[in-house]
PDB file of C-alpha atoms in Angstrom:
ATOM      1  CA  UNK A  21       0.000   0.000   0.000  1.00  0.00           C
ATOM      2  CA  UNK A  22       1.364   3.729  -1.237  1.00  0.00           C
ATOM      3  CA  UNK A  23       1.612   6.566   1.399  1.00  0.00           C
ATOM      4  CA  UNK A  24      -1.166   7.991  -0.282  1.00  0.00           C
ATOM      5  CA  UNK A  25      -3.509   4.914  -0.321  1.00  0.00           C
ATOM      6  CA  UNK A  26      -2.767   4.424   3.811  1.00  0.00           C
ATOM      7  CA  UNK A  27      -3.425   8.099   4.548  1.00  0.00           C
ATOM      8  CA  UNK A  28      -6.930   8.142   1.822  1.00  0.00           C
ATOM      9  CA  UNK A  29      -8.026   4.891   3.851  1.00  0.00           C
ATOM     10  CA  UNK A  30      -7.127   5.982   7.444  1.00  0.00           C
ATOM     11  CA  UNK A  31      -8.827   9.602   6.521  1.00  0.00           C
ATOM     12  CA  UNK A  32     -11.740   7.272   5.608  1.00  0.00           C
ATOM     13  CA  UNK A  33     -12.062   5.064   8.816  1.00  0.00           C
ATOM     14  CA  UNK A  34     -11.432   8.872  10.967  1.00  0.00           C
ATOM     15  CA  UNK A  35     -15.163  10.412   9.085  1.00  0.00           C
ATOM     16  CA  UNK A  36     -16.857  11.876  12.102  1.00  0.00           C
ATOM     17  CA  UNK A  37     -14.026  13.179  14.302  1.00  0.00           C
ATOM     18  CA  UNK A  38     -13.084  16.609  14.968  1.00  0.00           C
ATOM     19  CA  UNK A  39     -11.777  17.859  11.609  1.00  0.00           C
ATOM     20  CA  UNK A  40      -8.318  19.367  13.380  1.00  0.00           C
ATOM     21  CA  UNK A  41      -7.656  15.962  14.782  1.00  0.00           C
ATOM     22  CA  UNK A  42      -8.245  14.202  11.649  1.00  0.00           C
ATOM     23  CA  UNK A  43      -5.375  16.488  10.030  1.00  0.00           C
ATOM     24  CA  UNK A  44      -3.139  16.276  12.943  1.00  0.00           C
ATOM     25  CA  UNK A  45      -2.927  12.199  12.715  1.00  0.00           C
ATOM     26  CA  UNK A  46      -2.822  12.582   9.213  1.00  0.00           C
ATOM     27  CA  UNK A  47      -0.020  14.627   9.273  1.00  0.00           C
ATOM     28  CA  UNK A  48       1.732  12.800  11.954  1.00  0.00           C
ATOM     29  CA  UNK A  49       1.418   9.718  10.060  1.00  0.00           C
ATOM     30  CA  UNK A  50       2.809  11.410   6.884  1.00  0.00           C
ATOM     31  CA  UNK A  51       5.865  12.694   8.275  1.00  0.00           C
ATOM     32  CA  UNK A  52       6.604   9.240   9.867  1.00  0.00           C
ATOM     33  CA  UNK A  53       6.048   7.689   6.224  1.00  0.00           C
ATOM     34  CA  UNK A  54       8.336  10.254   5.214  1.00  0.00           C
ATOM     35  CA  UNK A  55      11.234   9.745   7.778  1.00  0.00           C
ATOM     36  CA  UNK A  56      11.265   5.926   7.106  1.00  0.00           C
ATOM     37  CA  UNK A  57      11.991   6.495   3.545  1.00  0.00           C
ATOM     38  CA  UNK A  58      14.473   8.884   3.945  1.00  0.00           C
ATOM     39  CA  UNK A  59      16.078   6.600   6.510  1.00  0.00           C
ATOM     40  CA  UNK A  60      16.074   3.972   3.378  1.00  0.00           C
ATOM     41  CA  UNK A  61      12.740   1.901   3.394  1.00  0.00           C
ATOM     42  CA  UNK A  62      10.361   1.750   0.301  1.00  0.00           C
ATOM     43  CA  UNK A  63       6.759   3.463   0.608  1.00  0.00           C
ATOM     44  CA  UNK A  64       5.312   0.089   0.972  1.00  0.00           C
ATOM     45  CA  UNK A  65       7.480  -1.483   3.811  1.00  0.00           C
ATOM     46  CA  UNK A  66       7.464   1.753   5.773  1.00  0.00           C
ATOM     47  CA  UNK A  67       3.140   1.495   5.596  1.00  0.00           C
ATOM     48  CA  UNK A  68       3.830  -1.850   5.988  1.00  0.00           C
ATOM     49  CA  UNK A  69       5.614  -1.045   9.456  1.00  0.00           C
ATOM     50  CA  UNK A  70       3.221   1.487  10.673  1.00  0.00           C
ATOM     51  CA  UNK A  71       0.381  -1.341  11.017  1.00  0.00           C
ATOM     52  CA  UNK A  72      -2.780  -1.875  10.274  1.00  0.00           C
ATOM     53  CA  UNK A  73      -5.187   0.989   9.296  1.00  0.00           C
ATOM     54  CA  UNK A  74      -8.169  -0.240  10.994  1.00  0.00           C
ATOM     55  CA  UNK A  75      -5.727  -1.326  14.361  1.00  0.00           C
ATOM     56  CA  UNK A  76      -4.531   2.698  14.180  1.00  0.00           C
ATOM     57  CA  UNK A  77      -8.119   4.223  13.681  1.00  0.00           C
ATOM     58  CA  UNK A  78      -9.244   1.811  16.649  1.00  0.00           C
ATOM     59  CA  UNK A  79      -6.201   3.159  18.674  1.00  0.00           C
ATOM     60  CA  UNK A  80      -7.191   6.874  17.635  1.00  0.00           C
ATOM     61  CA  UNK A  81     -10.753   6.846  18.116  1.00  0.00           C
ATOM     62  CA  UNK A  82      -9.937   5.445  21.877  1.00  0.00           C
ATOM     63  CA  UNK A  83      -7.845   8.255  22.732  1.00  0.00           C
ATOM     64  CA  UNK A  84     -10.569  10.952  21.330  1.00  0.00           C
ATOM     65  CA  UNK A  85     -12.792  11.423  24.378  1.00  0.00           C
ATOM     66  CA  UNK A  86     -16.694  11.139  23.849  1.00  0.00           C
ATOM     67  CA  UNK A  87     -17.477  14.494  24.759  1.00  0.00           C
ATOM     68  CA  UNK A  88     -15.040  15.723  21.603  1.00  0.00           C
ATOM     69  CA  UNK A  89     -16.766  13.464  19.089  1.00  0.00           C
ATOM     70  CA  UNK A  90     -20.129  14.381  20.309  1.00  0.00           C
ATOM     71  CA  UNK A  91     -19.778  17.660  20.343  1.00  0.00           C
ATOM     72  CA  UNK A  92     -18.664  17.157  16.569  1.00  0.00           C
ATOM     73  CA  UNK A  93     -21.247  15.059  15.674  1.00  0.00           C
ATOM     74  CA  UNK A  94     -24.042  17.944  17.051  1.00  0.00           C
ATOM     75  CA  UNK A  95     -22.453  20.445  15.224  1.00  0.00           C
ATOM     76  CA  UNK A  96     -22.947  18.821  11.790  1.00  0.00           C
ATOM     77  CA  UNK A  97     -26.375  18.195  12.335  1.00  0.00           C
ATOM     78  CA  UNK A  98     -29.125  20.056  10.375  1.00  0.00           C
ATOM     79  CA  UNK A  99     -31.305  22.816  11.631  1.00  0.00           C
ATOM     80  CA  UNK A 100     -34.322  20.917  13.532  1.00  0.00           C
ATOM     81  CA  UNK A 101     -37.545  22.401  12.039  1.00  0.00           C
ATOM     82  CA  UNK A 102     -40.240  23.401  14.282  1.00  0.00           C
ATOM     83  CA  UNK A 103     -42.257  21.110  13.868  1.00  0.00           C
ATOM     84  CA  UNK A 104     -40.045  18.888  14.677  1.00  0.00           C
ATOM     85  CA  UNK A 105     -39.615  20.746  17.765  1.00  0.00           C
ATOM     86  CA  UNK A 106     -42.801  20.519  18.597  1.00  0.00           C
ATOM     87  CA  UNK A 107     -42.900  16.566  18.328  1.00  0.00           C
ATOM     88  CA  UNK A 108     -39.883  16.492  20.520  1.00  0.00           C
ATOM     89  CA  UNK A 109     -41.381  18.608  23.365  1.00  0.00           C
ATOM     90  CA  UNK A 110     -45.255  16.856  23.279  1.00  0.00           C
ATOM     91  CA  UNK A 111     -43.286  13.390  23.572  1.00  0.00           C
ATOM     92  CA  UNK A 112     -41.232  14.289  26.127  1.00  0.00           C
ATOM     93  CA  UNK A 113     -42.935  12.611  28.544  1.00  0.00           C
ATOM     94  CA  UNK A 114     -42.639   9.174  26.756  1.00  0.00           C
ATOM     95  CA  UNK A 115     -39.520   9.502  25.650  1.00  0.00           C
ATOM     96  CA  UNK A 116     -37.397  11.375  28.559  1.00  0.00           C
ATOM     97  CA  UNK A 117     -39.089   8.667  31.125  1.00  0.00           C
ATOM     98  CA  UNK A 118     -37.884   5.473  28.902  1.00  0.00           C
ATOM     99  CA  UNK A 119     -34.434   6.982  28.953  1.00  0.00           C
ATOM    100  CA  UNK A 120     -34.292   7.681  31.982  1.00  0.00           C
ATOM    101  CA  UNK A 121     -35.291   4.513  32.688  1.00  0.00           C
ATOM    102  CA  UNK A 122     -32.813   2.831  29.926  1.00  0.00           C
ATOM    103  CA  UNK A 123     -29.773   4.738  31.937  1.00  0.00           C
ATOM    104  CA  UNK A 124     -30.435   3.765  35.500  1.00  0.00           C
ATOM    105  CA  UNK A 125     -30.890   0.183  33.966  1.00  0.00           C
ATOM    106  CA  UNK A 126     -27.571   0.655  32.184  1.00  0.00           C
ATOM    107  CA  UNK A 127     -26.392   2.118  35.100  1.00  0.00           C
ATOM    108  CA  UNK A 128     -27.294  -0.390  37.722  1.00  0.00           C
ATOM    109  CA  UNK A 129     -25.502  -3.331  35.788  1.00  0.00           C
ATOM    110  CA  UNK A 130     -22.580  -1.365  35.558  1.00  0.00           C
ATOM    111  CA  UNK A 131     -22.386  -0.412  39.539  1.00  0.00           C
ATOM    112  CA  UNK A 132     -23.528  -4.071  40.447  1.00  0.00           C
ATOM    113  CA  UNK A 133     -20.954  -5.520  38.247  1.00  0.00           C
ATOM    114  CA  UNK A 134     -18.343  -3.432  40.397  1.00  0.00           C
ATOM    115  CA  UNK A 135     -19.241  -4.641  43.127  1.00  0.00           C
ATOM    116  CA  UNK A 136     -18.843  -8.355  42.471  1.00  0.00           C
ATOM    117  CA  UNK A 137     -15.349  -7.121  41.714  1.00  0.00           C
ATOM    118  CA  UNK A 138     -14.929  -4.705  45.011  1.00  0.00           C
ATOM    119  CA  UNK A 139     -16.419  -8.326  46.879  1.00  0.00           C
ATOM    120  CA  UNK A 140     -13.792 -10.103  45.664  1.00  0.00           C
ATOM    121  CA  UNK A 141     -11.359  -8.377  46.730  1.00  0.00           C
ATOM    122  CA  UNK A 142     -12.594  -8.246  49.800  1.00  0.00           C
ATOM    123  CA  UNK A 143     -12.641 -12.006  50.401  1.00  0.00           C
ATOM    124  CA  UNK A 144      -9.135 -12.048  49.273  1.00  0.00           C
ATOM    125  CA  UNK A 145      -8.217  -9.334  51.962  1.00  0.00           C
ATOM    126  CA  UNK A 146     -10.069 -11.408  54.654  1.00  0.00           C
ATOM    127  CA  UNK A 147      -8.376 -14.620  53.625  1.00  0.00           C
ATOM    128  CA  UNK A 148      -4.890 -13.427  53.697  1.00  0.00           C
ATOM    129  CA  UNK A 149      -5.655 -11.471  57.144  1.00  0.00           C
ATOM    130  CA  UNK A 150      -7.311 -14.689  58.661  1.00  0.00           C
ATOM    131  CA  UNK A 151      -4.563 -17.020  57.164  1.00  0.00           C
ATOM    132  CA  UNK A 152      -1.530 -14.610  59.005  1.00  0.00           C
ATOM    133  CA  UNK A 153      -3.986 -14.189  61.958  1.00  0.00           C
ATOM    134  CA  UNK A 154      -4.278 -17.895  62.592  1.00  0.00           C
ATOM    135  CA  UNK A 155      -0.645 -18.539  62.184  1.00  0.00           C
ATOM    136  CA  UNK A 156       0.290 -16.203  64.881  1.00  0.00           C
ATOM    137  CA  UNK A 157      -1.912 -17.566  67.110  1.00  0.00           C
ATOM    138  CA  UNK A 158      -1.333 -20.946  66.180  1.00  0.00           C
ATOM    139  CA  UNK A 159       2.502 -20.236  66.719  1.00  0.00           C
ATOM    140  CA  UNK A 160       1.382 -18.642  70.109  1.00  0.00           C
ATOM    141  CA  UNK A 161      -0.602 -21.723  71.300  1.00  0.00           C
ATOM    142  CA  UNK A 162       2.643 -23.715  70.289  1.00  0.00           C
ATOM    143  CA  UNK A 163       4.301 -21.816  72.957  1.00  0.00           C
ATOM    144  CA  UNK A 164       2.104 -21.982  75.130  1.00  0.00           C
ATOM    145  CA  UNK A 165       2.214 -26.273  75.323  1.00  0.00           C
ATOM    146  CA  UNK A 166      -1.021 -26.379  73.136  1.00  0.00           C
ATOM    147  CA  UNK A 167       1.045 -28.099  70.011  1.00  0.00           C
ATOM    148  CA  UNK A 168      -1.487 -29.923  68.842  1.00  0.00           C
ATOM    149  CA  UNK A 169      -4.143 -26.980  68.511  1.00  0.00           C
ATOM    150  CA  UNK A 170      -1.222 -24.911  67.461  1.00  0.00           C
ATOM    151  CA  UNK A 171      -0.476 -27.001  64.459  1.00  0.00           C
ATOM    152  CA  UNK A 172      -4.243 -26.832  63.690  1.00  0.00           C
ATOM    153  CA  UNK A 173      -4.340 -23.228  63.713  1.00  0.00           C
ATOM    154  CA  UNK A 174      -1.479 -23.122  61.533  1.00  0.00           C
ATOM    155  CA  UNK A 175      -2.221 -25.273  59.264  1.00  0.00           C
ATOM    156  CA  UNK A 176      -5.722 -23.585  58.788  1.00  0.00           C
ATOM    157  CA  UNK A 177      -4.077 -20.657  58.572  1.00  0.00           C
ATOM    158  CA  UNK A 178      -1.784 -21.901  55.743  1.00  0.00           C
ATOM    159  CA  UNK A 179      -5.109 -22.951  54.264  1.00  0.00           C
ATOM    160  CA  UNK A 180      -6.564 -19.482  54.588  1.00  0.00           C
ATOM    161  CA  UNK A 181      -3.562 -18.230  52.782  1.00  0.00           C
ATOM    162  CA  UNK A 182      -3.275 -20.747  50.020  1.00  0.00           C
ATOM    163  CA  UNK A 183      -7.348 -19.558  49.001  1.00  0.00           C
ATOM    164  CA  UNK A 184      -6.114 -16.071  49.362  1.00  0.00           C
ATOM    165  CA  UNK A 185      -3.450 -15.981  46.948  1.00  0.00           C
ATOM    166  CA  UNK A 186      -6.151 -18.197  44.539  1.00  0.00           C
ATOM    167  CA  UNK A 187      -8.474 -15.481  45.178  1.00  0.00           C
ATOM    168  CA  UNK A 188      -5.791 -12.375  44.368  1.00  0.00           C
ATOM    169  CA  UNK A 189      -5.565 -14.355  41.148  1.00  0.00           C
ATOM    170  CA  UNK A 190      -9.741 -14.238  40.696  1.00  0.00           C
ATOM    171  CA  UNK A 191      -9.781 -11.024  41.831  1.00  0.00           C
ATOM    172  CA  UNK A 192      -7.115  -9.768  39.708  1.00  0.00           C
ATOM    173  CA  UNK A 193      -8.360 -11.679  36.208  1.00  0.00           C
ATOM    174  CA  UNK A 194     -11.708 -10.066  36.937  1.00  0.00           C
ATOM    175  CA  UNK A 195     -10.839  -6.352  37.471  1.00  0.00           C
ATOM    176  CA  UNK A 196      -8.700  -6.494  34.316  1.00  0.00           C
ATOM    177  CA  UNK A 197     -11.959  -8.465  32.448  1.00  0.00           C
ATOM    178  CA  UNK A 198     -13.896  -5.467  33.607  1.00  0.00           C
ATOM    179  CA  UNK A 199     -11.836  -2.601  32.767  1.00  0.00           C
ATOM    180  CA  UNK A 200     -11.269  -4.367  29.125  1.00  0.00           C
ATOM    181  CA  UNK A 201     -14.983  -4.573  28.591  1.00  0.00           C
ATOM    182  CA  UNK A 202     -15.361  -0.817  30.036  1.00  0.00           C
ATOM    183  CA  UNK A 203     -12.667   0.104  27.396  1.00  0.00           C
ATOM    184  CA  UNK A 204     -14.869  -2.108  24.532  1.00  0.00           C
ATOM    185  CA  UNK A 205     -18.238  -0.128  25.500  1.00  0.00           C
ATOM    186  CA  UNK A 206     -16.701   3.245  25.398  1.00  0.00           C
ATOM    187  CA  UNK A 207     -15.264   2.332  22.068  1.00  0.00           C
ATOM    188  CA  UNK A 208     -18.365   1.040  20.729  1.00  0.00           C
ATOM    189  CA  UNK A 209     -20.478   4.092  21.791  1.00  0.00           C
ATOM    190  CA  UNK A 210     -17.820   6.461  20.225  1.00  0.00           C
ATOM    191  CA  UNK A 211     -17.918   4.404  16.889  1.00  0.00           C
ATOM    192  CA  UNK A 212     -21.734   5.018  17.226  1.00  0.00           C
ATOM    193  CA  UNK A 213     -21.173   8.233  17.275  1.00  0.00           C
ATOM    194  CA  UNK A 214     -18.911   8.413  14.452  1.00  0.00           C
ATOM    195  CA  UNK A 215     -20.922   6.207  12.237  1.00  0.00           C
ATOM    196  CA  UNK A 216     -21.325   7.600   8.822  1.00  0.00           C
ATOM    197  CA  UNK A 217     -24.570   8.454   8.036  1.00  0.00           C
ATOM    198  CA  UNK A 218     -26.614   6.478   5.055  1.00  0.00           C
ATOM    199  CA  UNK A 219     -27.744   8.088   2.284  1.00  0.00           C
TER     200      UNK A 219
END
């Protein structure tokens, strides 16, 4: 693929964004086209090295925040007539209530799903604090000429630990599962937003 044909496609993919940060990437991706082949590499294997256009416009798209491409998006919208105004305000009622509605909804699942995760890591804090906690006082009953409880505190305590460190690894898994799929959404509402309109 030419310099041109990379920067006509990624142009293409980047429809909907702020106009200035279209030309900024654009240019930035030029002049690094530009400083591969005067460092030696052919048009093709410098686009080549760049990446994929639809991996870059992902990666651009998720560092434009929402309220940017919004913002754009409202300002290239048409005039609204009046009578469409008028539509608008006499189904407000309807339509205000459902979304309302829609968002709490939307809004519930994403609270409750944090606090599965915030649970988690609580269970994993108690473990580890009742795994030390019963090794210190089995050690203490060990002293104490109470071996045999000792080494049942201790070992419940090692117990307590062992779950803990299998439930940092739960715990851990699921924040990152979470934070990718909060990443995903946001992406996926921006490319809503950015969606080219059909004729």
């Amino acid at each position: 693929m030419t310099k041109l044909n990379f920067l006509f496609e990624l142009r293409d993919k980047l429809k909907g964004l702020p106009k200035n940060e279209v030309d900024e990437r654009l240019n930035f991706y030029s002049e690094m086209i530009e400083d591969m082949v005067e460092e030696g590499f052919s048009e093709e294997e410098a686009v080549n090295k760049i990446g994929n256009v639809n991996d870059i416009s992902e990666q651009i798209i998720s560092e434009i925040p929402l309220t940017k491409i919004a913002k754009e998006k409202i300002n290239q919208k048409r005039k609204i007539k009046s009578w469409e105004i008028s539509l608008i305000i006499v189904g407000s009622p309807i339509w205000f209530s459902l979304l309302i509605a829609f968002l709490s909804v939307i809004f519930a699942l994403y609270v409750s799903l944090w606090s599965v995760i915030i649970s988690l890591w609580a269970v994993f804090a108690s473990l580890i604090a009742c795994g030390f906690a019963a090794c210190f006082v089995g050690v203490a009953f060990c002293f104490m000429k109470k071996g045999v409880l000792g080494l049942v505190m201790i070992s419940a305590g090692l117990v307590c630990l062992g779950f803990g460190i299998l439930m940092f690894l739960v715990s851990h898994y699921a924040t990152k599962g979470t934070i990718l799929l909060t990443k995903k959404i946001a992406l996926a509402i921006k490319k809503c937003f950015i969606k080219k309109e059909e004729a």
